[in-house]
Structures are given as C-alpha cells and as structure tokens.
C-alpha cells in the first residue's frame, strides 16, 4: 500500500523545514522529503552524524533549532530520497511522488505538495571551466563546512554575489591562499538606492564585514568589476587569467593578469532549482533578477496548479530568511486548504508574516539588482568553449544551430543535443539561452521567446531496473 | 587537504572512525561521514571521469549531486556520484571508467 499524506514537502532546507513545521503544528499529516542523509539543505549544510564538532557557528545553531522542531513534531522524515517525478493521482486525487533511494518507499501519495527545492550556483561558462579544479562556490562551502576539506592550496575566487566573501573567508580560515576575489559586478555604485534596505539587514552587513576583515588581514584584494576569462591546465587547473570588465560586462583588452592557482571557485550568484515544478507543469515567467525562469505564484505561494505550493529560492532567489518566511506561509496555506485551520485562525499569523515577507523581498530585490549575473557575462565563453558539459557541445555549435534557423531552446536542443545529458540541462540552460538571445540580438529576441528546456521524468538518471519497475507499476 | 585546525568559521571537528578505501588500486585513509569525493580530493585526486567524446578529465563541480561530473565506479557499479556517496570501509573506487548512462 502506498503511504498517504495530506502534505509532502520536497526539500529539507530552510523553506522546506519551516513549511513542514508550520503545517504539522496545525495537525496536517506531513512527510518531509530530502535527498541528503541529514536535514538542512545547501544553506545550513549539516555535518555528517559521525562528525563531532567542538563549537557551533550561529547558522549551525539556527539549523539545530529548526531540525529540533521538525523532530519534535509528527513529521515523517524521508531522507536520502531522490524525487524523480511527481504525477497526478487520477484515482484518488492529489499527487504521487516517485522516490529513489537506499531505504525509501517507491512512492508516496500526498493531497498537496510544497516544493522547496532551493537553488544552485549559476553555471557561467568560460574557457577552461570544465577543468578539474574549477568548482562552484556551493561545492567549496560544502567541502569546507560539512567535510572539513579544502579543494586546493591556492584558490582564485570569481563570480558575483555576497557568497564570494563567505567562500573567501572560509578558505582563508582553512589555510588556503586566496590571491584575489573577483566580483564581476560593481555593487558599490549600484547600492546607493538600496541603502535603507541594507540598513534593515544589519546582521548580514556585520557578517559580511567579518568576512571582509579576514580578507583584509591576509591582504586579499576584492576586485570589483573583474572576472575570470580563462582557466588553464592539463589535468587540473594550473593557472587562471582574470580581466577587468567594461560597463557591458565585456573583458577589457589589455587588462589581463595571469595567476598561478590550483583551484578556481566560481560562484555567479544563484538560480532557482525548478526541475520538479516544470515537470509537473507549473506555469513560469521570466524574471532576470530572481534568477531567470520562476514559477508563477499567488499570495499564498500556490503555483498555477491547485495544491502545489512553491517556497524559497526554488521560486526565485531571495536568501534563507525569505525562504523561511515563505515556508511558513506555504505551510499555513496548506493548513487552511486542508481544513486544519480556519481563515480566521490563519489570519493573525498571516498578518504577522506579511510585513516580514515584504521586508525580506525588498532585500531580495536589492541582492538581485546588485548581483544578478548580467547577460554580457555569456561572452566570456569563446566559440570553442563547451557550453553543454554533458554532451560536449560548444558555444560555436549553438550559434551554428541558430544561424541554421533554430529560434527556441527546444529547437537548439533537437539540433545539437544540448541539455540531453545526465544533468537534464541544469548546467547549460543558462548559457544556451543567453547564447541564443545574443545570437538573435538583431531580431531583438527575448528569453520569453527562446523559452526553457521542458523537463520529463525521470528528473535524474535512474538505473534501468528502477524505471522498468515503475513502468510496470503504472500499468 | 583535510582541515586540521580550528578557526572561528570552521570550529574543530572530530571526524568519524578512520577507515580505508581503495581508489584505482591505492589504499587511502578516509573517515566515516565523508563522501567519496571529499576523501579523493583530500588525497589530491582530481580526475574523476573522462568525457565520452573527447576523453577530457572532469572532477567535482557542483558538489551537490546535480551536475553528474563526479561519476566514478564504486564496487563495480558504474556512474556513481562521488559527491553524494558516503565512504564505507574497504570500498573500491575506480576513476575514469564511465560507461554511458
Ligand atoms: S559534483 Fe556535481 S554531481 Fe557530484
């Protein structure tokens, strides 16, 4: 028998945990699903259970409180579980969530779902970005925080966004030499309209200041308006070339500097992880400053599909605080929709949440305005740079497909095979869409026209037996 | 490299039990709780797989299970994501063995 819940929350980060807690507190029968062994997600980055830590950082303590709340409630935790599809349950209504993992049911049924799938580093292609030793900001922080491992001895940090400061500070604390931090954006000038928003976020400014002081202590330059133009090496990174960017985010010729490094950490802000929302058919809209394609939601965070809520960075980049509030909001809405709370009961909580949400959204808008990687950065790739890492398709091949008549990302995919590899397009969609839009500049093509990859189950490659088994089940 | 000193951002940890994994025939120290990727990177191994067409080396990129660049063979099973797989004592890992998924 398939286990049945009123609510399945997918993703055990800040948004997912809050959604599960809020719903369960009102009596909603809730399952919380995550694909890691421990709750926390990419923001809290939990240490493995077998590691014992002597002291905890503020964020780690915050995570403990939240995980403690989940554990104190009748929430069924389904961990180490990959959600590879969500299907409408024709017989009983609601949804069937298909799972794969060492010790999890093959599927569970839920009347409603909250998608809290988070985000990942925007993959920005530059010559040499596929070399071993080039890794994302997220990967670097995961290694340092959850594994206490550093990727190399001398690491260049490039990209855009406040995460770069965190990466640099963690690497420095871990004893890694950081020759430079290259922030592609020039946030200082652009920040002026947001000064009051920023002041409302004093805690975070303090945190940033702590990171910067670690850089200053080691004399690490924070180069604003600079980025990487090439990583070089044979079997791994041996050196990196950086350059100054002009107002259109194009490298200024003659400004190049070559640095001997064994690691390049690339963190070009974040994009929402929207695979599941696309797969089940939620409606999307393009909002560059929220990270690109984001699901359409109403005030209660319900998507265009009834009973499907989307909370946190997976619905548009906004940071952990906003994610937590959105999780609560979605959990509350589910409690109302499932009849556990009346509108009146929910009303007072909603009234408290609303101004907090508004404040965090202002902050999110500021971050987006300051740090969203601008389309100009796509020009870092040259024609022979691989833009689709899995299928090894170059930028030149994408351009050729456009020259031959392809106008949408779907058409480019058909002609070139971009996005058909193991990552399901997660790593190349950003670059391919920007390349198509740029190639069609004369026609004033927009991201809306170019579109996004359609996603079909399985969301991740699965062993054939698992798929065969699922197909049999469906018959 | 493993971080073996304490700092304000990375307070000291005691790792899990020390175990051994075998990567391409060589024994490596690893600690329970580590991922295969972390144990390999700690040992300075960066080449996880070769690409299908050009046989170019690839290693950890996203570190969170979504890019599939860190695929290795684990105990005879192909295409295992090293960044998502915890080490187990005696585990046999082979790099650059990718077959098509
Ligand atoms: S590094 Fe991306 S899946 Fe392992």
Coordinates of C-alpha atoms and ligand atoms in Angstrom, one line a residue:
Chain A
X1 CA 0.0 0.0 0.0
X2 CA 1.2 3.5 -0.8
X3 CA 1.7 5.6 2.2
X4 CA -0.6 8.6 2.1
X5 CA -0.1 12.1 3.5
X6 CA -2.0 15.3 3.4
X7 CA 1.2 17.1 2.5
X8 CA 4.5 16.2 1.0
X9 CA 7.2 18.8 1.4
X10 CA 10.1 18.3 -1.0
X11 CA 13.4 19.8 0.2
X12 CA 14.7 19.9 3.7
X13 CA 16.4 23.3 3.7
X14 CA 15.1 26.4 5.4
X15 CA 11.9 26.7 3.4
X16 CA 11.0 23.0 3.5
X17 CA 11.6 22.6 7.2
X18 CA 9.5 25.7 8.0
X19 CA 6.7 24.5 5.8
X20 CA 6.7 21.1 7.4
X21 CA 6.8 22.5 10.9
X22 CA 4.0 25.1 10.3
X23 CA 1.7 22.5 8.6
X24 CA 2.4 19.8 11.2
X25 CA 1.8 22.2 14.1
X26 CA -1.7 22.7 12.8
X27 CA -2.2 18.9 12.6
X28 CA -1.5 18.4 8.8
X29 CA -0.2 14.9 8.2
X30 CA 3.1 15.7 6.7
X31 CA 6.1 14.0 5.0
X32 CA 9.3 15.9 4.6
X33 CA 11.5 14.5 1.8
X34 CA 15.1 15.4 1.2
X35 CA 17.8 13.8 -1.0
X36 CA 20.6 14.1 1.6
X37 CA 21.1 11.9 4.7
X38 CA 20.6 14.9 7.0
X39 CA 18.2 17.8 7.0
X40 CA 19.5 21.3 6.4
X41 CA 20.0 21.6 2.7
X42 CA 22.5 23.7 0.9
X43 CA 22.1 26.7 3.2
X44 CA 22.6 25.0 6.6
X45 CA 25.0 22.3 5.2
X46 CA 24.7 19.9 8.1
X47 CA 27.8 18.0 9.3
X48 CA 27.6 14.2 8.9
X49 CA 26.3 12.5 12.0
X50 CA 29.6 10.8 12.7
X51 CA 31.5 14.1 12.9
X52 CA 31.5 15.7 16.3
X53 CA 32.0 19.4 16.5
X54 CA 33.5 21.4 19.4
X55 CA 31.8 24.7 18.8
X56 CA 29.0 25.7 16.5
X57 CA 28.5 28.8 14.3
X58 CA 25.4 31.0 14.6
X59 CA 24.0 29.4 11.4
X60 CA 24.6 25.9 12.7
X61 CA 22.8 26.7 15.9
X62 CA 19.9 28.1 14.0
X63 CA 19.8 24.9 12.0
X64 CA 19.8 22.8 15.2
X65 CA 16.7 24.7 16.4
X66 CA 14.8 24.1 13.2
X67 CA 15.8 20.5 12.9
X68 CA 14.8 20.1 16.5
X69 CA 11.3 21.5 15.7
X70 CA 10.9 19.0 12.9
X71 CA 11.9 16.1 15.1
X72 CA 9.6 17.3 17.9
X73 CA 6.5 17.1 15.6
X74 CA 4.9 14.1 13.9
X75 CA 6.6 14.8 10.6
X76 CA 7.6 11.7 8.7
X77 CA 11.2 12.3 7.5
X78 CA 12.1 10.6 4.2
X79 CA 15.8 11.3 3.9
X80 CA 18.3 10.1 1.3
X81 CA 15.5 10.1 -1.2
X82 CA 15.7 11.4 -4.7
X83 CA 12.3 12.7 -6.0
X84 CA 12.4 11.7 -9.7
X85 CA 8.9 12.5 -10.7
X86 CA 5.6 13.8 -9.4
X87 CA 2.4 12.5 -11.1
X88 CA -1.2 13.4 -10.7
X89 CA -3.1 10.6 -8.9
X90 CA -6.0 10.0 -11.2
X91 CA -7.8 7.7 -8.9
X92 CA -7.6 9.4 -5.5
X93 CA -6.8 13.0 -6.5
X94 CA -3.6 14.7 -5.2
X95 CA -0.2 13.6 -6.2
X96 CA 2.1 10.6 -6.4
X97 CA 5.7 11.4 -5.5
X98 CA 8.1 8.9 -7.0
X99 CA 11.2 8.3 -4.9
X100 CA 14.5 6.5 -5.3
X101 CA 16.9 5.9 -2.5
X102 CA 18.6 3.2 -0.4
X103 CA 15.8 2.9 2.2
X104 CA 12.7 4.7 1.0
X105 CA 9.3 3.7 -0.4
X106 CA 9.0 3.7 -4.2
X107 CA 6.3 6.3 -4.0
X108 CA 4.1 8.2 -1.6
X109 CA 0.8 9.8 -2.1
X110 CA 0.1 13.4 -1.0
X111 CA -3.0 15.6 -1.3
X112 CA -0.8 18.6 -1.6
X113 CA 2.8 19.4 -2.1
X114 CA 5.2 22.1 -1.2
X115 CA 8.2 22.3 -3.5
X116 CA 11.2 23.8 -1.6
X117 CA 13.9 22.7 -3.9
X118 CA 16.3 25.6 -3.4
X119 CA 18.9 26.9 -5.8
X120 CA 22.4 26.3 -7.2
X121 CA 25.3 28.4 -8.5
X122 CA 24.5 29.9 -11.9
X123 CA 26.8 27.9 -14.2
X124 CA 28.6 30.6 -16.2
X125 CA 30.8 29.1 -19.0
X126 CA 34.3 30.5 -19.6
X127 CA 37.2 28.9 -21.4
X128 CA 38.5 26.1 -19.2
X129 CA 35.5 25.9 -16.9
X130 CA 35.3 22.2 -17.3
X131 CA 38.8 21.5 -16.0
X132 CA 39.1 19.6 -12.7
X133 CA 39.8 22.2 -10.1
X134 CA 37.1 24.6 -11.2
X135 CA 34.2 24.2 -8.8
X136 CA 31.3 26.1 -7.7
X137 CA 31.0 28.3 -4.6
X138 CA 28.4 25.8 -3.2
X139 CA 30.7 22.9 -3.7
X140 CA 33.6 24.7 -2.0
X141 CA 31.5 25.6 1.0
X142 CA 30.1 22.1 1.3
X143 CA 33.5 20.6 1.3
X144 CA 34.8 23.1 3.9
X145 CA 31.8 23.2 6.2
X146 CA 30.5 19.6 6.0
X147 CA 33.6 17.7 5.3
X148 CA 36.4 20.0 6.6
X149 CA 38.2 19.5 3.3
X150 CA 39.6 22.2 1.0
X151 CA 39.9 21.7 -2.7
X152 CA 43.5 23.1 -3.1
X153 CA 46.2 25.2 -1.8
X154 CA 45.8 28.4 -3.8
X155 CA 42.3 29.3 -5.0
X156 CA 41.1 32.1 -7.1
X157 CA 37.5 33.1 -6.2
X158 CA 35.4 34.6 -9.0
X159 CA 31.8 35.3 -9.7
X160 CA 29.3 37.7 -8.2
X161 CA 27.3 38.0 -5.0
X162 CA 27.9 38.0 -1.3
X163 CA 28.6 34.3 -1.2
X164 CA 32.1 35.1 -2.7
X165 CA 33.0 36.8 0.6
X166 CA 31.9 33.8 2.6
X167 CA 33.8 31.4 0.3
X168 CA 37.0 33.5 0.5
X169 CA 36.7 33.9 4.3
X170 CA 36.2 30.1 4.8
X171 CA 39.1 29.3 2.5
X172 CA 41.4 31.7 4.4
X173 CA 40.3 30.3 7.7
X174 CA 41.1 26.9 6.4
X175 CA 44.6 28.0 5.4
X176 CA 44.2 28.3 1.7
X177 CA 45.9 31.1 -0.1
X178 CA 43.5 33.3 -2.0
X179 CA 45.3 35.6 -4.5
X180 CA 42.2 37.5 -5.4
X181 CA 38.4 37.7 -5.1
X182 CA 36.9 38.9 -8.4
X183 CA 33.4 40.3 -8.1
X184 CA 32.0 40.8 -11.7
X185 CA 29.5 43.4 -10.5
X186 CA 30.4 46.8 -9.3
X187 CA 27.9 46.8 -6.4
X188 CA 29.1 50.0 -4.6
X189 CA 27.7 52.5 -7.1
X190 CA 24.5 50.5 -7.7
X191 CA 23.9 50.0 -4.0
X192 CA 23.1 53.6 -3.3
X193 CA 19.3 53.4 -4.0
X194 CA 19.1 50.4 -1.6
X195 CA 20.9 52.0 1.4
X196 CA 17.8 51.9 3.6
X197 CA 17.0 48.3 2.7
X198 CA 20.6 47.4 3.5
X199 CA 20.4 49.1 6.9
X200 CA 17.4 47.0 7.8
X201 CA 19.7 44.0 7.3
X202 CA 22.3 45.0 9.9
X203 CA 23.1 41.4 11.0
X204 CA 24.0 40.4 7.5
X205 CA 26.1 43.5 6.9
X206 CA 28.0 42.6 10.1
X207 CA 28.6 39.1 8.8
X208 CA 29.9 40.5 5.5
X209 CA 32.2 42.8 7.4
X210 CA 33.6 39.8 9.4
X211 CA 34.3 38.1 6.1
X212 CA 36.0 41.2 4.6
X213 CA 38.1 41.7 7.7
X214 CA 39.5 38.2 7.2
X215 CA 40.4 39.1 3.6
X216 CA 41.9 42.4 4.7
X217 CA 44.0 40.6 7.4
X218 CA 45.5 38.5 4.6
X219 CA 45.8 41.3 2.1
X220 CA 43.4 39.5 -0.3
X221 CA 42.2 42.0 -2.9
X222 CA 38.5 42.3 -3.6
X223 CA 38.5 43.3 -7.2
X224 CA 35.1 44.7 -8.2
X225 CA 34.3 44.7 -11.9
X226 CA 36.8 41.9 -12.6
X227 CA 36.2 38.3 -13.6
X228 CA 37.9 35.2 -14.9
X229 CA 38.5 34.9 -18.7
X230 CA 40.2 31.6 -18.8
X231 CA 41.3 28.7 -16.6
X232 CA 44.3 26.7 -18.0
X233 CA 45.9 23.4 -17.2
X234 CA 46.2 19.8 -18.4
X235 CA 44.6 17.5 -15.9
X236 CA 43.6 20.2 -13.5
X237 CA 43.8 23.9 -13.1
X238 CA 47.3 25.3 -13.2
X239 CA 46.7 29.0 -13.8
X240 CA 43.8 31.4 -14.3
X241 CA 43.6 34.6 -16.3
X242 CA 41.5 37.5 -15.0
X243 CA 40.5 40.7 -16.6
X244 CA 38.6 43.9 -15.9
X245 CA 35.1 44.2 -17.3
X246 CA 33.6 47.2 -19.1
X247 CA 30.1 48.6 -18.5
X248 CA 28.7 45.9 -20.8
X249 CA 30.4 43.2 -18.8
X250 CA 32.9 42.5 -21.6
X251 CA 36.6 42.0 -20.7
X252 CA 38.7 45.0 -21.4
X253 CA 41.6 44.1 -23.7
X254 CA 45.0 44.5 -22.2
X255 CA 43.8 44.3 -18.6
X256 CA 44.5 40.6 -18.2
X257 CA 46.5 39.2 -15.3
X258 CA 47.7 35.6 -15.0
X259 CA 47.6 34.0 -11.6
X260 CA 49.2 30.6 -10.7
X261 CA 46.4 28.7 -8.9
X262 CA 45.4 25.1 -8.5
X263 CA 41.7 25.9 -7.9
X264 CA 39.1 28.3 -9.3
X265 CA 36.0 28.8 -7.2
X266 CA 33.2 30.1 -9.5
X267 CA 30.1 31.5 -7.8
X268 CA 28.0 33.6 -10.1
X269 CA 25.1 34.1 -7.7
X270 CA 22.3 31.5 -7.8
X271 CA 19.5 30.2 -10.0
X272 CA 16.3 28.5 -8.8
X273 CA 16.2 24.8 -9.0
X274 CA 12.8 24.4 -10.8
X275 CA 13.0 21.0 -12.3
X276 CA 10.1 19.5 -10.4
X277 CA 7.8 22.5 -10.9
X278 CA 8.4 22.3 -14.6
X279 CA 8.0 18.6 -14.8
X280 CA 4.5 18.8 -13.2
X281 CA 3.5 21.6 -15.5
X282 CA 3.5 24.8 -13.3
X283 CA 3.3 28.0 -15.2
X284 CA 6.5 30.0 -15.4
X285 CA 7.5 33.6 -16.0
X286 CA 10.9 35.2 -16.8
X287 CA 12.4 37.5 -14.1
X288 CA 16.1 38.0 -14.6
X289 CA 16.7 39.4 -11.1
X290 CA 15.1 36.5 -9.4
X291 CA 17.4 34.1 -11.3
X292 CA 15.6 33.7 -14.6
X293 CA 12.6 31.4 -15.1
X294 CA 10.5 31.3 -11.9
X295 CA 7.1 29.7 -11.2
X296 CA 4.0 32.0 -11.1
X297 CA 2.5 32.0 -7.6
X298 CA -0.4 33.7 -5.9
X299 CA -0.2 35.5 -2.5
X300 CA -0.3 32.2 -0.6
X301 CA 2.6 30.9 -2.7
X302 CA 0.3 28.4 -4.6
X303 CA 1.5 27.8 -8.1
X304 CA -0.7 27.7 -11.2
X305 CA -1.6 24.1 -10.1
X306 CA -4.1 23.8 -7.2
X307 CA -2.5 22.2 -4.2
X308 CA 1.1 22.8 -5.4
X309 CA 2.9 25.4 -3.4
X310 CA 6.4 26.6 -4.0
X311 CA 8.6 28.3 -1.3
X312 CA 12.1 29.6 -1.0
X313 CA 14.9 30.0 -3.5
X314 CA 13.3 27.4 -5.8
X315 CA 10.7 30.1 -6.7
X316 CA 13.2 32.9 -7.1
X317 CA 16.4 33.8 -5.4
X318 CA 15.7 35.6 -2.1
X319 CA 18.0 34.1 0.5
X320 CA 17.5 32.0 3.6
X321 CA 15.5 34.4 5.7
X322 CA 12.9 34.9 2.9
X323 CA 12.9 31.1 2.3
X324 CA 12.0 30.5 6.0
X325 CA 9.1 33.0 5.9
X326 CA 7.9 31.6 2.6
X327 CA 8.0 28.1 4.1
X328 CA 5.8 29.3 6.9
X329 CA 3.4 31.0 4.5
X330 CA 3.1 27.9 2.4
X331 CA 2.6 25.6 5.5
X332 CA -0.1 28.0 6.7
X333 CA -1.9 28.0 3.4
X334 CA -1.8 24.2 3.3
X335 CA -3.2 24.0 6.8
X336 CA -6.1 26.2 5.7
X337 CA -6.7 24.4 2.5
X338 CA -6.8 21.0 4.2
X339 CA -9.2 22.3 6.8
X340 CA -7.0 22.2 9.8
X341 CA -7.1 26.0 10.3
X342 CA -9.9 28.4 9.6
X343 CA -9.3 31.5 7.6
X344 CA -9.7 33.5 10.9
X345 CA -7.2 31.4 12.8
X346 CA -4.7 31.7 10.0
X347 CA -5.4 35.5 9.6
X348 CA -3.5 36.7 12.6
X349 CA -0.4 34.6 11.7
X350 CA -0.7 35.9 8.1
X351 CA -0.9 39.5 9.3
X352 CA 2.4 39.0 11.2
X353 CA 4.1 37.3 8.3
X354 CA 3.1 39.8 5.7
X355 CA 5.3 42.7 6.7
X356 CA 8.3 40.4 7.4
X357 CA 7.9 39.0 3.9
X358 CA 7.7 42.4 2.4
X359 CA 10.9 43.4 4.2
X360 CA 12.8 40.3 3.0
X361 CA 11.5 40.8 -0.5
X362 CA 13.0 44.3 -0.6
X363 CA 16.3 42.8 0.5
X364 CA 16.0 40.1 -2.2
X365 CA 15.3 42.8 -4.8
X366 CA 18.4 44.6 -3.7
X367 CA 20.5 41.4 -4.0
X368 CA 19.1 40.7 -7.4
X369 CA 19.7 44.2 -8.6
X370 CA 23.3 44.2 -7.4
X371 CA 24.4 40.7 -8.2
X372 CA 22.4 39.0 -10.9
X373 CA 24.9 37.9 -13.5
X374 CA 24.3 40.1 -16.5
X375 CA 23.8 38.5 -19.9
X376 CA 27.1 40.2 -21.1
X377 CA 28.9 37.6 -19.0
X378 CA 28.0 34.9 -21.5
X379 CA 30.5 36.5 -23.8
X380 CA 33.2 35.0 -21.6
X381 CA 32.8 31.8 -23.5
X382 CA 34.5 31.6 -26.9
X383 CA 33.2 29.6 -29.8
X384 CA 35.2 26.5 -28.8
X385 CA 34.2 26.6 -25.1
X386 CA 31.9 23.8 -24.1
X387 CA 28.6 25.2 -23.1
X388 CA 26.9 21.8 -22.5
X389 CA 29.3 20.0 -20.3
X390 CA 27.5 16.6 -20.5
X391 CA 27.1 16.3 -24.3
X392 CA 30.3 18.3 -25.0
X393 CA 28.6 20.9 -27.2
X394 CA 30.4 24.1 -27.9
X395 CA 29.1 27.7 -28.0
X396 CA 30.0 27.7 -31.7
X397 CA 27.7 24.7 -32.3
X398 CA 24.8 26.5 -30.6
X399 CA 25.5 29.6 -32.7
X400 CA 25.6 27.5 -35.8
X401 CA 22.2 25.9 -34.9
X402 CA 20.7 29.4 -34.6
X403 CA 22.3 30.5 -37.9
X404 CA 20.7 27.5 -39.4
X405 CA 17.3 28.6 -38.2
X406 CA 16.7 27.4 -34.7
X407 CA 14.9 30.0 -32.6
X408 CA 14.0 28.4 -29.3
X409 CA 16.0 26.4 -26.8
X410 CA 13.9 23.4 -27.7
X411 CA 15.0 23.6 -31.3
X412 CA 18.6 24.1 -30.4
X413 CA 18.4 21.0 -28.2
X414 CA 17.0 19.0 -31.1
X415 CA 19.7 20.1 -33.5
X416 CA 22.7 20.0 -31.1
X417 CA 21.7 17.7 -28.2
X418 CA 22.4 20.4 -25.6
X419 CA 20.6 19.6 -22.4
X420 CA 20.1 15.9 -23.2
X421 CA 22.8 14.6 -20.9
X422 CA 22.9 13.5 -17.3
X423 CA 22.3 16.9 -15.8
X424 CA 19.0 17.4 -17.7
X425 CA 20.1 20.8 -18.8
X426 CA 20.6 22.2 -15.3
X427 CA 24.2 23.1 -16.2
X428 CA 23.7 24.5 -19.7
X429 CA 20.3 26.1 -19.9
X430 CA 21.5 29.5 -18.6
X431 CA 24.4 29.6 -21.1
X432 CA 22.4 28.2 -24.0
X433 CA 19.5 30.6 -23.6
X434 CA 21.8 33.6 -23.2
X435 CA 23.7 32.5 -26.3
X436 CA 20.6 32.2 -28.4
X437 CA 19.3 35.6 -27.2
X438 CA 22.7 37.1 -28.0
X439 CA 22.9 35.5 -31.4
X440 CA 19.4 36.8 -32.2
X441 CA 20.1 40.3 -31.0
X442 CA 19.3 41.7 -34.4
X443 CA 15.8 40.2 -34.2
X444 CA 15.5 41.5 -30.6
X445 CA 14.9 38.0 -29.3
X446 CA 13.8 37.7 -25.7
X447 CA 14.2 35.0 -23.1
X448 CA 10.4 34.6 -23.3
X449 CA 10.6 33.7 -26.9
X450 CA 13.6 31.4 -26.5
X451 CA 12.0 29.6 -23.6
X452 CA 13.4 26.9 -21.3
X453 CA 14.0 23.2 -21.5
X454 CA 11.0 21.1 -20.9
X455 CA 11.7 18.5 -18.2
X456 CA 10.3 15.0 -18.3
X457 CA 10.6 12.3 -15.7
X458 CA 13.0 10.9 -14.5
X459 CA 14.4 14.2 -13.2
X460 CA 17.7 12.3 -12.6
X461 CA 19.2 9.4 -14.4
X462 CA 18.0 6.2 -12.7
X463 CA 19.1 2.6 -13.0
X464 CA 17.1 0.9 -15.8
X465 CA 15.6 -1.6 -13.3
X466 CA 14.0 1.2 -11.3
X467 CA 12.4 2.7 -14.4
X468 CA 11.2 -0.7 -15.7
X469 CA 9.7 -1.4 -12.3
X470 CA 8.0 2.0 -12.2
X471 CA 6.6 1.5 -15.7
X472 CA 5.2 -1.9 -14.6
X473 CA 3.6 -0.3 -11.6
X474 CA 1.9 2.3 -13.7
X475 CA 0.2 -0.4 -15.8
Chain B
X1 CA 43.6 18.6 2.0
X2 CA 41.8 18.0 5.3
X3 CA 41.4 21.0 7.5
X4 CA 43.1 20.0 10.8
X5 CA 43.0 23.3 12.8
X6 CA 40.2 25.2 14.4
X7 CA 39.1 28.7 13.3
X8 CA 36.1 30.9 14.0
X9 CA 34.3 30.0 10.9
X10 CA 35.3 26.3 11.0
X11 CA 35.4 25.1 14.6
X12 CA 37.3 22.0 15.2
X13 CA 35.7 18.7 14.5
X14 CA 36.4 15.1 15.4
X15 CA 35.8 13.0 12.3
X16 CA 34.2 9.6 12.2
X17 CA 36.1 6.4 12.5
X18 CA 39.2 6.1 10.3
X19 CA 38.7 3.6 7.6
X20 CA 40.3 2.7 4.2
X21 CA 39.0 2.9 0.7
X22 CA 40.8 1.7 -2.4
X23 CA 41.0 4.2 -5.3
X24 CA 42.4 2.7 -8.5
X25 CA 44.2 0.1 -6.5
X26 CA 45.7 2.5 -4.0
X27 CA 44.6 2.5 -0.4
X28 CA 43.5 5.9 1.0
X29 CA 42.6 6.9 4.5
X30 CA 39.1 8.1 4.9
X31 CA 36.8 8.9 7.8
X32 CA 33.2 7.7 8.3
X33 CA 30.9 10.5 7.4
X34 CA 33.0 11.7 4.4
X35 CA 31.8 11.5 0.9
X36 CA 33.9 9.6 -1.7
X37 CA 34.5 12.9 -3.4
X38 CA 35.9 14.5 -0.2
X39 CA 38.2 11.6 0.5
X40 CA 39.5 11.7 -3.0
X41 CA 40.0 15.5 -3.0
X42 CA 41.7 15.3 0.4
X43 CA 44.1 12.8 -1.2
X44 CA 44.7 15.2 -4.1
X45 CA 42.8 13.2 -6.7
X46 CA 41.0 15.4 -9.1
X47 CA 40.4 13.4 -12.2
X48 CA 37.1 11.6 -11.6
X49 CA 36.0 10.7 -15.1
X50 CA 36.8 11.2 -18.7
X51 CA 34.2 12.6 -21.1
X52 CA 32.7 10.3 -23.7
X53 CA 33.7 12.1 -26.9
X54 CA 36.9 14.0 -26.2
X55 CA 38.1 11.9 -23.2
X56 CA 38.7 15.1 -21.3
X57 CA 39.1 14.9 -17.5
X58 CA 36.4 16.1 -15.2
X59 CA 36.1 16.4 -11.4
X60 CA 33.8 17.7 -8.8
X61 CA 31.9 20.8 -10.0
X62 CA 28.5 21.3 -8.2
X63 CA 29.2 19.2 -5.1
X64 CA 25.5 18.7 -4.6
X65 CA 24.5 15.9 -6.9
X66 CA 23.1 17.8 -9.9
X67 CA 25.9 18.1 -12.5
X68 CA 27.0 14.5 -12.8
X69 CA 30.6 15.4 -13.4
X70 CA 32.0 13.4 -10.4
X71 CA 30.9 10.0 -11.7
X72 CA 33.1 7.0 -10.6
X73 CA 32.8 3.3 -10.4
X74 CA 32.1 2.1 -6.9
X75 CA 32.3 -1.6 -6.0
X76 CA 31.7 -2.5 -9.6
X77 CA 28.7 -0.1 -10.1
X78 CA 29.2 2.5 -12.8
X79 CA 28.2 6.1 -12.8
X80 CA 28.0 6.7 -9.1
X81 CA 28.1 10.3 -8.0
X82 CA 31.2 10.6 -5.7
X83 CA 29.9 13.8 -4.1
X84 CA 26.7 12.0 -2.9
X85 CA 28.2 8.7 -1.8
X86 CA 29.4 8.1 1.7
X87 CA 32.6 6.1 2.1
X88 CA 32.4 2.6 3.5
X89 CA 35.4 0.7 4.8
X90 CA 37.0 -1.4 2.1
X91 CA 35.1 0.3 -0.7
X92 CA 36.6 0.0 -4.2
X93 CA 36.5 3.1 -6.3
X94 CA 37.7 3.3 -9.9
X95 CA 38.1 6.6 -11.7
X96 CA 37.7 7.3 -15.5
X97 CA 35.6 4.2 -16.0
X98 CA 32.4 5.8 -17.2
X99 CA 30.1 4.0 -19.5
X100 CA 27.1 5.6 -21.0
X101 CA 24.1 6.0 -18.7
Ligands
LIG1 S1 30.0 17.2 -8.4 FE1 28.1 17.6 -9.4 S2 27.1 15.7 -9.1 FE2 28.9 15.4 -8.0

